[in-house]
PDB file of C-alpha atoms and ligand atoms in Angstrom:
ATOM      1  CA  UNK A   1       0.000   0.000   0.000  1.00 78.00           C
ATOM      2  CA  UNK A   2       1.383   3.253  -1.235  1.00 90.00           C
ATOM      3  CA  UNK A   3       1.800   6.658   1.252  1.00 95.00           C
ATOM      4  CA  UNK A   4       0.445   4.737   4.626  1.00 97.00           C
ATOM      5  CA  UNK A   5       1.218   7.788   6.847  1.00 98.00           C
ATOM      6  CA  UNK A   6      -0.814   9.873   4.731  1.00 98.00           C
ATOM      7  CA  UNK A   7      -3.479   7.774   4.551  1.00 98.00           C
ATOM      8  CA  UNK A   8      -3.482   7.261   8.237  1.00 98.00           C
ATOM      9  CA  UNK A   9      -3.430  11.201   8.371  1.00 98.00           C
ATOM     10  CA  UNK A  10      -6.487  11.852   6.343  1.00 98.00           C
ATOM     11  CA  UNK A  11      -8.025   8.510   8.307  1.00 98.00           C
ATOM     12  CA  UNK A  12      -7.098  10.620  11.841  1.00 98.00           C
ATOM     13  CA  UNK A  13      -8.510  14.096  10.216  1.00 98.00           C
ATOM     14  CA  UNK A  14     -12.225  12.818   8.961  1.00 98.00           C
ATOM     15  CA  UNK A  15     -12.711  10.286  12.215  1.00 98.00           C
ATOM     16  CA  UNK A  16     -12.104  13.273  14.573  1.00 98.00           C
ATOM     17  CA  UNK A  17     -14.882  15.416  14.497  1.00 98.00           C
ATOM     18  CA  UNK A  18     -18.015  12.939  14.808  1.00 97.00           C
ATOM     19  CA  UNK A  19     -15.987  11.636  17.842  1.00 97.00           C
ATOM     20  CA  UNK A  20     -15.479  15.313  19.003  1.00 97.00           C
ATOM     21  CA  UNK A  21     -19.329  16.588  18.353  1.00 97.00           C
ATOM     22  CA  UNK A  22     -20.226  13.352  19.770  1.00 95.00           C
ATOM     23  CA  UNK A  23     -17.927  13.883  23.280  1.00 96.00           C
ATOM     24  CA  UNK A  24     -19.247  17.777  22.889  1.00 96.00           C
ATOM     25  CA  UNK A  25     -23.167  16.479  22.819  1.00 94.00           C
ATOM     26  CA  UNK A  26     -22.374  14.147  25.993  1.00 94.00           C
ATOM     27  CA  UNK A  27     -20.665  17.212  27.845  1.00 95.00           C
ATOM     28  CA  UNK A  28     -23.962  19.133  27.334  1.00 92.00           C
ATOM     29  CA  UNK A  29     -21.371  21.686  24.884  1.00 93.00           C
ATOM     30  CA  UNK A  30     -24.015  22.178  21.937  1.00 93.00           C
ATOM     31  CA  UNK A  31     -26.441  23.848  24.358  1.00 91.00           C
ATOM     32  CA  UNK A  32     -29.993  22.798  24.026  1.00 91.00           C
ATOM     33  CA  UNK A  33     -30.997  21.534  20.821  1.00 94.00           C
ATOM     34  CA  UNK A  34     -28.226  19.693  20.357  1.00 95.00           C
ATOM     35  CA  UNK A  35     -30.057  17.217  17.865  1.00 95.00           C
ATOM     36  CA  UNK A  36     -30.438  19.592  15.306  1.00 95.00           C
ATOM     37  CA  UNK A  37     -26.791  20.965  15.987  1.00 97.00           C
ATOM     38  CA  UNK A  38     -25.512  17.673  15.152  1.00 97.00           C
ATOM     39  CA  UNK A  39     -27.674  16.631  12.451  1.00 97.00           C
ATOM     40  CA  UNK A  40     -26.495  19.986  10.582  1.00 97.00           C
ATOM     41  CA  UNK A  41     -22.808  19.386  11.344  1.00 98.00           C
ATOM     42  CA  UNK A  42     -22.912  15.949  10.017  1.00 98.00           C
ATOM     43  CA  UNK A  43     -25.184  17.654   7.043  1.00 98.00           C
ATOM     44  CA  UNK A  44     -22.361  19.964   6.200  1.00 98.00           C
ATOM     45  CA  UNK A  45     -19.794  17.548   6.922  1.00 98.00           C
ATOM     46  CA  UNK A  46     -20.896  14.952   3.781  1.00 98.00           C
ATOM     47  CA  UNK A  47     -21.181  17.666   1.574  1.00 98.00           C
ATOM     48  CA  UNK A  48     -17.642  18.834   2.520  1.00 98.00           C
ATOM     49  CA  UNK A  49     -16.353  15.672   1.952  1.00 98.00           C
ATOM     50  CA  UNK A  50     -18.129  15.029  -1.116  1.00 98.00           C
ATOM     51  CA  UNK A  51     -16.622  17.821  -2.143  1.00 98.00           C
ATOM     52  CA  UNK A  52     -13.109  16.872  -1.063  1.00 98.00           C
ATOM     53  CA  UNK A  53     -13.653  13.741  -3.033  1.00 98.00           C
ATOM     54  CA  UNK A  54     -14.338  15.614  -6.294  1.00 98.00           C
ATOM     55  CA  UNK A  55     -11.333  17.969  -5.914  1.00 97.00           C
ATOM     56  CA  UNK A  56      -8.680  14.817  -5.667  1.00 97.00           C
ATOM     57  CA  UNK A  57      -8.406  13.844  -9.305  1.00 95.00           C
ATOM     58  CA  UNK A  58      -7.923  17.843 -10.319  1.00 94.00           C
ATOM     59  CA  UNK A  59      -5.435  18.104  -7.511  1.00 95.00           C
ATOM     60  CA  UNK A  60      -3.357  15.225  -8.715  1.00 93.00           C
ATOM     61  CA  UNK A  61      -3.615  16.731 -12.038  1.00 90.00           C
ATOM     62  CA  UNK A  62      -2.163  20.373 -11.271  1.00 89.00           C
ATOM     63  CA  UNK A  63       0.160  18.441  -8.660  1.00 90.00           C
ATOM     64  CA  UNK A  64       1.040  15.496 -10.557  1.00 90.00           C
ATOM     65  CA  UNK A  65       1.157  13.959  -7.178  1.00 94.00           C
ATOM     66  CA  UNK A  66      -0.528  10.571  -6.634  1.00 96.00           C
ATOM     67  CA  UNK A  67      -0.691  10.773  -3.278  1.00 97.00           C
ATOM     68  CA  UNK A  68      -4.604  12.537  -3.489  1.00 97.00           C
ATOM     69  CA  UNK A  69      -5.524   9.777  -5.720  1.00 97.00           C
ATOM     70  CA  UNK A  70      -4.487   7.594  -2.869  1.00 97.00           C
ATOM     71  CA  UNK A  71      -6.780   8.749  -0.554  1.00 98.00           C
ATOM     72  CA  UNK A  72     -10.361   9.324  -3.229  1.00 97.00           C
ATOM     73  CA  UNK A  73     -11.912   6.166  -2.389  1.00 97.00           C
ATOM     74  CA  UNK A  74     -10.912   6.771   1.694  1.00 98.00           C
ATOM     75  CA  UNK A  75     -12.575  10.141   1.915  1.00 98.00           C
ATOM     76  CA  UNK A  76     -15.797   8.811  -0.539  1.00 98.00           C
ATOM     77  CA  UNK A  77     -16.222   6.054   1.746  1.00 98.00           C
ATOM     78  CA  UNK A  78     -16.125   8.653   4.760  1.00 98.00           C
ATOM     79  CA  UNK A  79     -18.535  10.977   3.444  1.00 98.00           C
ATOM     80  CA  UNK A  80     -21.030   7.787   3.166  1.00 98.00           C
ATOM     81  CA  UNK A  81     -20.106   7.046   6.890  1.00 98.00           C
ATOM     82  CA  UNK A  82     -21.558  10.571   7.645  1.00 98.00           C
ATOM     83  CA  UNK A  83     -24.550  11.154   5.585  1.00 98.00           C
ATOM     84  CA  UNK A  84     -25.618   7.623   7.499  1.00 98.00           C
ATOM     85  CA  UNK A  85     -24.218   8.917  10.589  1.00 98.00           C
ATOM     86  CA  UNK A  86     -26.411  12.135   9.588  1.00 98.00           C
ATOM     87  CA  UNK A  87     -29.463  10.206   8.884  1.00 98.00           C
ATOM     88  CA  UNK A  88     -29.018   8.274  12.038  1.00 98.00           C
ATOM     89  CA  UNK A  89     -29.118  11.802  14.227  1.00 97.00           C
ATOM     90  CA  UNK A  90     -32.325  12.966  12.145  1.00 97.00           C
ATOM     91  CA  UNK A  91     -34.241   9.287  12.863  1.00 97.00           C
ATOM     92  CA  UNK A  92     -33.002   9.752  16.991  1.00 96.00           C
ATOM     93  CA  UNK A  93     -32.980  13.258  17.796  1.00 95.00           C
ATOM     94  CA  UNK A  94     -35.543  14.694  15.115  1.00 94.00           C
ATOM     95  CA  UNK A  95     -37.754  11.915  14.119  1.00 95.00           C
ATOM     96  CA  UNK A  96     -37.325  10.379  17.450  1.00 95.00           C
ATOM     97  CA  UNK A  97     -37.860   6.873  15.678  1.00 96.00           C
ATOM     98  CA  UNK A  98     -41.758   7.700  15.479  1.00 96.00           C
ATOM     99  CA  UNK A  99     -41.802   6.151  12.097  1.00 96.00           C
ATOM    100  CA  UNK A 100     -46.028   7.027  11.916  1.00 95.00           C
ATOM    101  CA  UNK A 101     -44.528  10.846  11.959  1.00 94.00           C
ATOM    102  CA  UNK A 102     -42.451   9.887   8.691  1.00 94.00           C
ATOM    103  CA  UNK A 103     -45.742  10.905   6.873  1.00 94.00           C
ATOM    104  CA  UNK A 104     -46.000  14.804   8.406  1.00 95.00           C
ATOM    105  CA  UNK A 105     -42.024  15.053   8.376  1.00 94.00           C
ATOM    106  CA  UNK A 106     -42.624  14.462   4.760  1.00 94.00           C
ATOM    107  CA  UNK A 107     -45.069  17.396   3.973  1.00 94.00           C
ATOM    108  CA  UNK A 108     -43.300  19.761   6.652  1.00 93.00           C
ATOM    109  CA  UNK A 109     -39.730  19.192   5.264  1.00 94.00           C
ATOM    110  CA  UNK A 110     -40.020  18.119   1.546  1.00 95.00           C
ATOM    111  CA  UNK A 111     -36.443  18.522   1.523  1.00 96.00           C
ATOM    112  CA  UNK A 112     -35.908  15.431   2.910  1.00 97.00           C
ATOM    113  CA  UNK A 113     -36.754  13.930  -0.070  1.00 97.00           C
ATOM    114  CA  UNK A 114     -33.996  15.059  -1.935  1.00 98.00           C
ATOM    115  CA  UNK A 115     -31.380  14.489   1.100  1.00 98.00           C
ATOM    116  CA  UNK A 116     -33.180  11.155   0.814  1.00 98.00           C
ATOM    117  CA  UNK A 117     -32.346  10.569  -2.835  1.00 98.00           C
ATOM    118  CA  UNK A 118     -28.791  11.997  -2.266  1.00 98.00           C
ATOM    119  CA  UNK A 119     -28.377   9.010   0.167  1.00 98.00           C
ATOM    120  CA  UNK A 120     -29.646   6.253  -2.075  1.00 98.00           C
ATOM    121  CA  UNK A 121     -27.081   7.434  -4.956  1.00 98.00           C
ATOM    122  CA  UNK A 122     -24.231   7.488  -2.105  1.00 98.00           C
ATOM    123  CA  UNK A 123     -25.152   3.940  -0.641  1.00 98.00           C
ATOM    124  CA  UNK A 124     -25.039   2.705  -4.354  1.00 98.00           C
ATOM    125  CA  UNK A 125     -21.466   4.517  -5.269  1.00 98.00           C
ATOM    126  CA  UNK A 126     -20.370   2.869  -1.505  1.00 98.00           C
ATOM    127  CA  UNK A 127     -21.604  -0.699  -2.021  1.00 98.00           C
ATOM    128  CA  UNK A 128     -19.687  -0.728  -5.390  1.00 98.00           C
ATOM    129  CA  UNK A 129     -16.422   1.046  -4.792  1.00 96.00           C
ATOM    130  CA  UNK A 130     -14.751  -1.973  -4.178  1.00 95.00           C
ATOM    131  CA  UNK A 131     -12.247  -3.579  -6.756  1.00 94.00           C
ATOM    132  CA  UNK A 132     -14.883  -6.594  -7.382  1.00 97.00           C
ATOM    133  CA  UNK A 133     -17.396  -4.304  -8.280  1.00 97.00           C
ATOM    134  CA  UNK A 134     -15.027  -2.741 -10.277  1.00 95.00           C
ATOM    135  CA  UNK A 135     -13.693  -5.158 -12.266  1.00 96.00           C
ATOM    136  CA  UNK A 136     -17.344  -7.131 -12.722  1.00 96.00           C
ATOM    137  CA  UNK A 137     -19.050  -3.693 -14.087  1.00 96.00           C
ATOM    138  CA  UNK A 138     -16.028  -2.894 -16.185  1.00 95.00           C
ATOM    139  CA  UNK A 139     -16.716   0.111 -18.496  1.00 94.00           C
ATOM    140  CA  UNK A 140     -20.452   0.310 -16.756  1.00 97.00           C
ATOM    141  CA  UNK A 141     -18.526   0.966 -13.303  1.00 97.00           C
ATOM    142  CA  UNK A 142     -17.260   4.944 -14.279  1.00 94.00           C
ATOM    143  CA  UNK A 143     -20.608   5.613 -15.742  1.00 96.00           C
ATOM    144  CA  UNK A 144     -22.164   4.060 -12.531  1.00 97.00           C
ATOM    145  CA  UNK A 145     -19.321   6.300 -11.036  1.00 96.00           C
ATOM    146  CA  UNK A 146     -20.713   9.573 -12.562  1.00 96.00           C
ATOM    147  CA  UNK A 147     -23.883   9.501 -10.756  1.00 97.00           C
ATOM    148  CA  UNK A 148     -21.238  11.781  -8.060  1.00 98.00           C
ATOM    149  CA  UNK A 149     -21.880  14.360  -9.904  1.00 98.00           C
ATOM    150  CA  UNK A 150     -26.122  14.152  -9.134  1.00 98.00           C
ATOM    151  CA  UNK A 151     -25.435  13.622  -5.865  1.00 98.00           C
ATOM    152  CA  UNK A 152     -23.534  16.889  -5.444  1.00 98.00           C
ATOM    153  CA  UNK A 153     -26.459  18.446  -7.458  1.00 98.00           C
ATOM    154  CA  UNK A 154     -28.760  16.895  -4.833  1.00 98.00           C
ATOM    155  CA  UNK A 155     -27.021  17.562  -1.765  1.00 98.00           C
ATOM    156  CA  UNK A 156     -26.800  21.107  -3.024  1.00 98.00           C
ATOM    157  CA  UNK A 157     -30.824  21.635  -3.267  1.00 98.00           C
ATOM    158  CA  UNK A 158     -31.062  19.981  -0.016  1.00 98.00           C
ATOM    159  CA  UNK A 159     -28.929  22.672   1.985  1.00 97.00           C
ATOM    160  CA  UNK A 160     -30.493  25.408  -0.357  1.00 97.00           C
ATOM    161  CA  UNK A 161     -34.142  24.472   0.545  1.00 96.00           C
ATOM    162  CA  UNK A 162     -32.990  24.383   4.252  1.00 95.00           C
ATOM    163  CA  UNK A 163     -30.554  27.630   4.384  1.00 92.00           C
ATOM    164  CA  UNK A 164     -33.141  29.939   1.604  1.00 85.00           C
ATOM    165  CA  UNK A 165     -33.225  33.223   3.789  1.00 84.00           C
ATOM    166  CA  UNK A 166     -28.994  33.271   4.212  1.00 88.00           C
ATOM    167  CA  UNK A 167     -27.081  31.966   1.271  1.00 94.00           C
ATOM    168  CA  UNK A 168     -23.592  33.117   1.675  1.00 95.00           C
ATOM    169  CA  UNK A 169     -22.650  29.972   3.153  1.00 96.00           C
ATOM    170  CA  UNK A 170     -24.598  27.763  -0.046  1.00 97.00           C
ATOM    171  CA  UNK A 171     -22.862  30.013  -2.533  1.00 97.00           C
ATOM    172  CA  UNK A 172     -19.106  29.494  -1.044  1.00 97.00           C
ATOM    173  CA  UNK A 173     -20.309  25.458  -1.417  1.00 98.00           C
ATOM    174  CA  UNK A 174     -22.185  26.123  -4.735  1.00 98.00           C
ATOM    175  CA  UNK A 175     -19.090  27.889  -6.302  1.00 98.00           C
ATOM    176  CA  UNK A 176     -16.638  25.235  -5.249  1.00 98.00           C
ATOM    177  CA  UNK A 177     -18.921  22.529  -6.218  1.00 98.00           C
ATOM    178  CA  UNK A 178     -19.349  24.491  -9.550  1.00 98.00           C
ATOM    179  CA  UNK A 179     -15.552  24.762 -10.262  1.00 97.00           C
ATOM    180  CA  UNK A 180     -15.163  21.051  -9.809  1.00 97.00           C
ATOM    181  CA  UNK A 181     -17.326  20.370 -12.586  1.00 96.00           C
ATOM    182  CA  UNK A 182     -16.052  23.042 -14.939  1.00 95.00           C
ATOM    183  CA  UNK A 183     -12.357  21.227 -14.674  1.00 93.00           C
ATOM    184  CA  UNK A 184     -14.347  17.807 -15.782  1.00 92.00           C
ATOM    185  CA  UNK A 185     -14.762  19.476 -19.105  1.00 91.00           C
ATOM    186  CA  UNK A 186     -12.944  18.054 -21.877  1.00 88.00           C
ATOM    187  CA  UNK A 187     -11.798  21.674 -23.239  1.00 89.00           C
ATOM    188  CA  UNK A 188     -11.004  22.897 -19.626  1.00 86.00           C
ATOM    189  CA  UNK A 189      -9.405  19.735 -18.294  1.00 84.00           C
ATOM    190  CA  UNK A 190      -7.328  19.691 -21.656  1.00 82.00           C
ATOM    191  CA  UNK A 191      -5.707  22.700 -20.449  1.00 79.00           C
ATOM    192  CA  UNK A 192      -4.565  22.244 -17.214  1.00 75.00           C
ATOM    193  CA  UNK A 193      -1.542  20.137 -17.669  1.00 70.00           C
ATOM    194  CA  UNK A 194      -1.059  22.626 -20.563  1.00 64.00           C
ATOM    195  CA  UNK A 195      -0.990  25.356 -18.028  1.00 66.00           C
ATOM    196  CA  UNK A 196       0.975  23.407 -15.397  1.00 67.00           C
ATOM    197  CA  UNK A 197       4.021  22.820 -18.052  1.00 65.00           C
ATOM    198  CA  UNK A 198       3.944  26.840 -18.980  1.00 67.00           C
ATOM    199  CA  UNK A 199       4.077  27.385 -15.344  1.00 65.00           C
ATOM    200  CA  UNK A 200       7.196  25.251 -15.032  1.00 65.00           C
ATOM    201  CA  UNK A 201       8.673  26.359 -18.134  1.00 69.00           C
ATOM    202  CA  UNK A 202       8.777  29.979 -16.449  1.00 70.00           C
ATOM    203  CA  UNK A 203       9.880  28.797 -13.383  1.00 64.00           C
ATOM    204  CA  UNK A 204      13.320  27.314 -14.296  1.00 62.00           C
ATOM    205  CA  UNK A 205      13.342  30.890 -17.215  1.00 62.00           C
ATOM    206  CA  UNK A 206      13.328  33.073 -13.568  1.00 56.00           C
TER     207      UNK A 206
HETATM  208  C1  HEM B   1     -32.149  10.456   4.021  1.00 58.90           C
HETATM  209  C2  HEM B   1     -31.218  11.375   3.888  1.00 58.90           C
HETATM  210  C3  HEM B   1     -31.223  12.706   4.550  1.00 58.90           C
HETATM  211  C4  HEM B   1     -32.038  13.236   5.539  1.00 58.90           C
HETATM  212  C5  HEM B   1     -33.220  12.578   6.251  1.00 58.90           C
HETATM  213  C6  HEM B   1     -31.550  14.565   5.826  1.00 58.90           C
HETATM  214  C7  HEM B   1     -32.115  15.438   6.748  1.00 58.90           C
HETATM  215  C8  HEM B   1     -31.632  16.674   7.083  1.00 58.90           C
HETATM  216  C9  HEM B   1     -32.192  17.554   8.095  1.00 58.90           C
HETATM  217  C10 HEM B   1     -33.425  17.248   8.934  1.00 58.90           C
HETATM  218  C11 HEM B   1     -31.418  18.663   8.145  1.00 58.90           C
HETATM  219  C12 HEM B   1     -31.543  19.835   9.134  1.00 58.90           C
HETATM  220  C13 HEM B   1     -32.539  20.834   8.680  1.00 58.90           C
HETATM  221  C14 HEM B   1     -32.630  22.006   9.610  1.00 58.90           C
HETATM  222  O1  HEM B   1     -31.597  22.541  10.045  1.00 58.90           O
HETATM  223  O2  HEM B   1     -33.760  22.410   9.895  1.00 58.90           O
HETATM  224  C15 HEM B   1     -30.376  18.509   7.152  1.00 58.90           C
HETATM  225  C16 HEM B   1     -29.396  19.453   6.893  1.00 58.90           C
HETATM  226  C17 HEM B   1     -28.415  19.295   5.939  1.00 58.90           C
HETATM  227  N1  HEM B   1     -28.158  18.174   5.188  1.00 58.90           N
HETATM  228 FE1  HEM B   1     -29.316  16.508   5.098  1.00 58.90          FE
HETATM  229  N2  HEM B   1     -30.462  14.834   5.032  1.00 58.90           N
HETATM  230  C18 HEM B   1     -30.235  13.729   4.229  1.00 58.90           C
HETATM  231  C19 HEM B   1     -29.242  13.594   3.263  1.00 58.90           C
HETATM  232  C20 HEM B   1     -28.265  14.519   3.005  1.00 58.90           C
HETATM  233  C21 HEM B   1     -27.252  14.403   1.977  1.00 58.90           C
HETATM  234  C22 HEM B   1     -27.110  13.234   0.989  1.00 58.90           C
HETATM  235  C23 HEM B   1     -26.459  15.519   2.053  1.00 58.90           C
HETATM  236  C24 HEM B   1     -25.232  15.925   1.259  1.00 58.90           C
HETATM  237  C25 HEM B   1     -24.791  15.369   0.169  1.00 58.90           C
HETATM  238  C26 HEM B   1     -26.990  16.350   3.117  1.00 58.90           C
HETATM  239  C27 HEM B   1     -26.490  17.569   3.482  1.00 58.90           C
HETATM  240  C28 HEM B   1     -27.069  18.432   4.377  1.00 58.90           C
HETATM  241  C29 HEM B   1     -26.616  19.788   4.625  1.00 58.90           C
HETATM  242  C30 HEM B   1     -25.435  20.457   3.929  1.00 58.90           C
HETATM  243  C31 HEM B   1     -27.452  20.330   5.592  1.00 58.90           C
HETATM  244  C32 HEM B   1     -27.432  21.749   6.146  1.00 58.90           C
HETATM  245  C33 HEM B   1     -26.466  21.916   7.262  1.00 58.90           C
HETATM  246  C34 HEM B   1     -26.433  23.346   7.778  1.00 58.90           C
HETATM  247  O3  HEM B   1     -27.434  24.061   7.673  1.00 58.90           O
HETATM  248  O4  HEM B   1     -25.414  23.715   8.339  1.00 58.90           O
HETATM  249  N3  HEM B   1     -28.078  15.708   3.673  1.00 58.90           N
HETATM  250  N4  HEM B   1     -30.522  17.306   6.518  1.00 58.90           N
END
């Protein structure tokens, strides 16, 4: 296995902070609704590290270091350990596993629908990361693969249908989440190791 400390880094960096909000909750720290504290924290958390995910294979192209490829499938898998981990706070502290309030939660918060939808494509891109999956799907398994880019879309609405009345947080997300996708275009990604050699080629000129 290639860059183990790394890894082990980025392992250390995403398992910390469920662990922390979770100590924080038990020393009464995230005052009194601290079910909806945590369920937003672990909210913002899988979209940050959906978005992390995205941004590895553009790194390792303006880098040409492999060590962010190393770590894709690590910090996908993580952000599918929070969105359940986020889902499981909702069903406790929200829902308060009355499953015959599913119904109402429905109507009041429609948004959970999409958050809902989000999850399914996640679970799916988790359950087949795996080099099995990979090598059984073959050419079907980056296709599969590109339903990322949905989710994102998804996740997106969610927070926007939650956050409407202040959106400078959504657009810093939106925009970042926006730029990832422009550098997936063939004309755009074309460029970048064009730009990365002109950069060098000045460097060793100065
Ligand atoms: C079945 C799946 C899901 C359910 C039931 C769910 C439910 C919720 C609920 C109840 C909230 C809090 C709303 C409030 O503050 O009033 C929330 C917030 C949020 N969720 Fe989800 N969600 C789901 C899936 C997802 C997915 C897939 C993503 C990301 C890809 C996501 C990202 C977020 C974000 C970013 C927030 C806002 C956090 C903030 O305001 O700081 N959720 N979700």
């Amino acid at each position: 296995m290639r860059y183990p400390i790394w890894r082990l880094c980025v392992f250390m960096a995403t398992m910390v902070w469920p662990l922390l909000w979770l100590f924080e909750a038990w020393s009464s720290a995230l005052g009194p609704d601290l079910g909806k504290v945590l369920v937003d924290r672990l909210g913002l958390g899988t979209l940050i590290l959906l978005l992390l995910t995205l941004g590895m294979t553009p790194l390792q192209k303006l880098s040409g270091w492999a060590g962010w490829i190393a770590v894709r499938r690590q910090l996908g898998l993580w952000c599918f350990a929070y969105v359940v981990l986020h889902l499981a706070a909702y069903c406790a502290f929200i829902l308060g596993f009355d499953w015959s309030q599913l119904g109402v939660e429905l109507r009041k918060r429609p948004y959970i629908i999409v958050g809902a939808l989000g999850f399914l494509g996640l679970l799916v891109l988790a359950v087949t990361s795996n080099r099995y999956s990979q090598r059984r799907l073959g050419v079907r398994w980056k296709k599969l693969h590109r339903l990322v880019y949905g989710i994102l879309g998804l996740g997106l609405l969610h927070m926007l249908w939650i956050v409407r009345a202040d959106l400078k947080e959504w657009v810093v997300y939106a925009s970042i989440g926006a730029l990832l996708l422009a550098v997936r275009i063939p004309p755009v990604a074309r460029r970048i190791p064009r730009l990365i050699a002109k950069k060098a080629t000045s460097a060793t000129k100065t």
